[in-house]
Amino acid sequence: MFTLSGGHVFPLYDAVVKDGAGPPMRLVDVRHEQTAVFAAEATARLTRTPGLAVVTAGPGVTNSVSAVTTAWFNGAPVVVLAGRAPDSRWGSGSLQEMDHPPLLAPVTKRAWTEHDTARLAGSVDEAFRLAASPHRGPVFLDISLEALYSQAEADLAPAGPAAALAPESADVDRIAGLIRAARRPVLVLGSDVWLGGAEDTARQAAQELRLPVIANGQARGVLPRGHELLVTRARSAALRQADLVIVAGTPLDFRLGYGSFGPKDAPARVVHVADAPGGIATHVLLAASATGDLAAFFIALAASGAAGGQADPEWVPGLAEATRAALASDGPLLASDADPVHPARIYGELLKVLDDDAVVIGDGGDFVSFAGKYVEPLRPGGWLDPGPFGCLGTGLGYAIAARVARPSAQVVLLLGDGAAGFSLMDADTLVRHGLPVVIVCGNNAGWGLERHPMRALYGYDVAADLQPGCRYDEVVRALGGAGELVTKAADIGPALGRAFAADAPYLVNVVTDPEIAYPRSTTGV
């Protein structure tokens, strides 16, 4: 349970402390409600079981809205339980009196109020079941003061998720036929492949059908770095030249060019695969689609006899060569001795010390974009970023959850200096709960994702500057953690060594060149 103390929800804390029916639930109290929900979201994304956040009424709920929305965009099963002013005085102006569900309804699978203590157990059970059912997402339930502070007996429904629905065989057959006819097919895998437990079957299908793979979100690592079919680093060439693109487990949004692929004079055919019908794109003409359990889909696809077909024998080797060339070109920047520090050098040093099972968290703009380019996991499920909603401030909540969910793994938070302003106070939470995390702050004294595009548009920038060399490391030290300032490229590696060896939250504050912009082709607008 991730929470921030509030009188409207005291009985839930009392239940956690006094529960003798099973293993104790861990209670982690944070410094801002958004952190509680971000931590619940990261728990859901790392463990593939619903995460739980508890917030008090009024501002406790409103403070959580951006985090709930992030979970909505990421398809993360999260249950948010909230307090609510008493029914007996409703309309009289009680403390923090507010009708919360209408506010949360657009960004949750369901948002409602429970007024009856006897029905409360069933409502909570329904919330968890609904959050975990495809397409997964957040569920909000607030509870009136009388209902939460009263007592009643209730029977619980048997535990267990809803049965997953298999995709229609005709849909799979249609997609298999498109693969057989394709000369240059590409398979794009997204986070729902991981969340749906389909990572192994997706990898097996890609290998069986010899499909080059581009992975994003938590699907990064489904094919480990170095795999011959992993062509994420050649994604521009792959998507520009493809004649068939199969996108599974992620929306056809700005990250994928809104579903427009292939040469302009011969657009690629597009296939969209989702875990529920509502996830299928409607803004682009599709050659085929399928919905249902993603693991079952990939099993059926691998068994469909689509291997071989008309594929260009030079397609996969050509993309593999483009991938190798891209990786080779990284070398000079990853080893750069530039002064001021080039942000890529941070990743050159980090890659030397990351374990195979590390959890890598990105919270920032340009600095984290470099991470997305250079950090290629060996295993799926270990990459966390804000996702398509692009909400900064996720990092500390994600780091808290990652350390709790995976206590033996390295947890590395890559934090832009802009993002640090949203949540760095929750380093106090890491300290109080004994959660050591390595935090690497890319400190370029500004909002790089806005600074450079604004200069390109107007020839100048405004409202894009932050304090040069700001001592974010001293903030963490003041809160009981540790950290240091780094201004030279040669000092990054030793500082990371000290951070990983520390038994405390440790922030390595690297001052980077503010003139370096991540080379992006779109702002997502």
PDB file of C-alpha atoms in Angstrom, residues 51 150 305 402:
ATOM      1  CA  GLY A  51      -0.789  -1.924  -7.555  1.00  0.00           C
ATOM      2  CA  SER A 150     -18.294   1.321  10.498  1.00  0.00           C
ATOM      3  CA  GLY A 305       2.637 -21.840 -41.392  1.00  0.00           C
ATOM      4  CA  ALA A 402      11.153  -0.964  -8.084  1.00  0.00           C
TER       5      ALA A 402
END
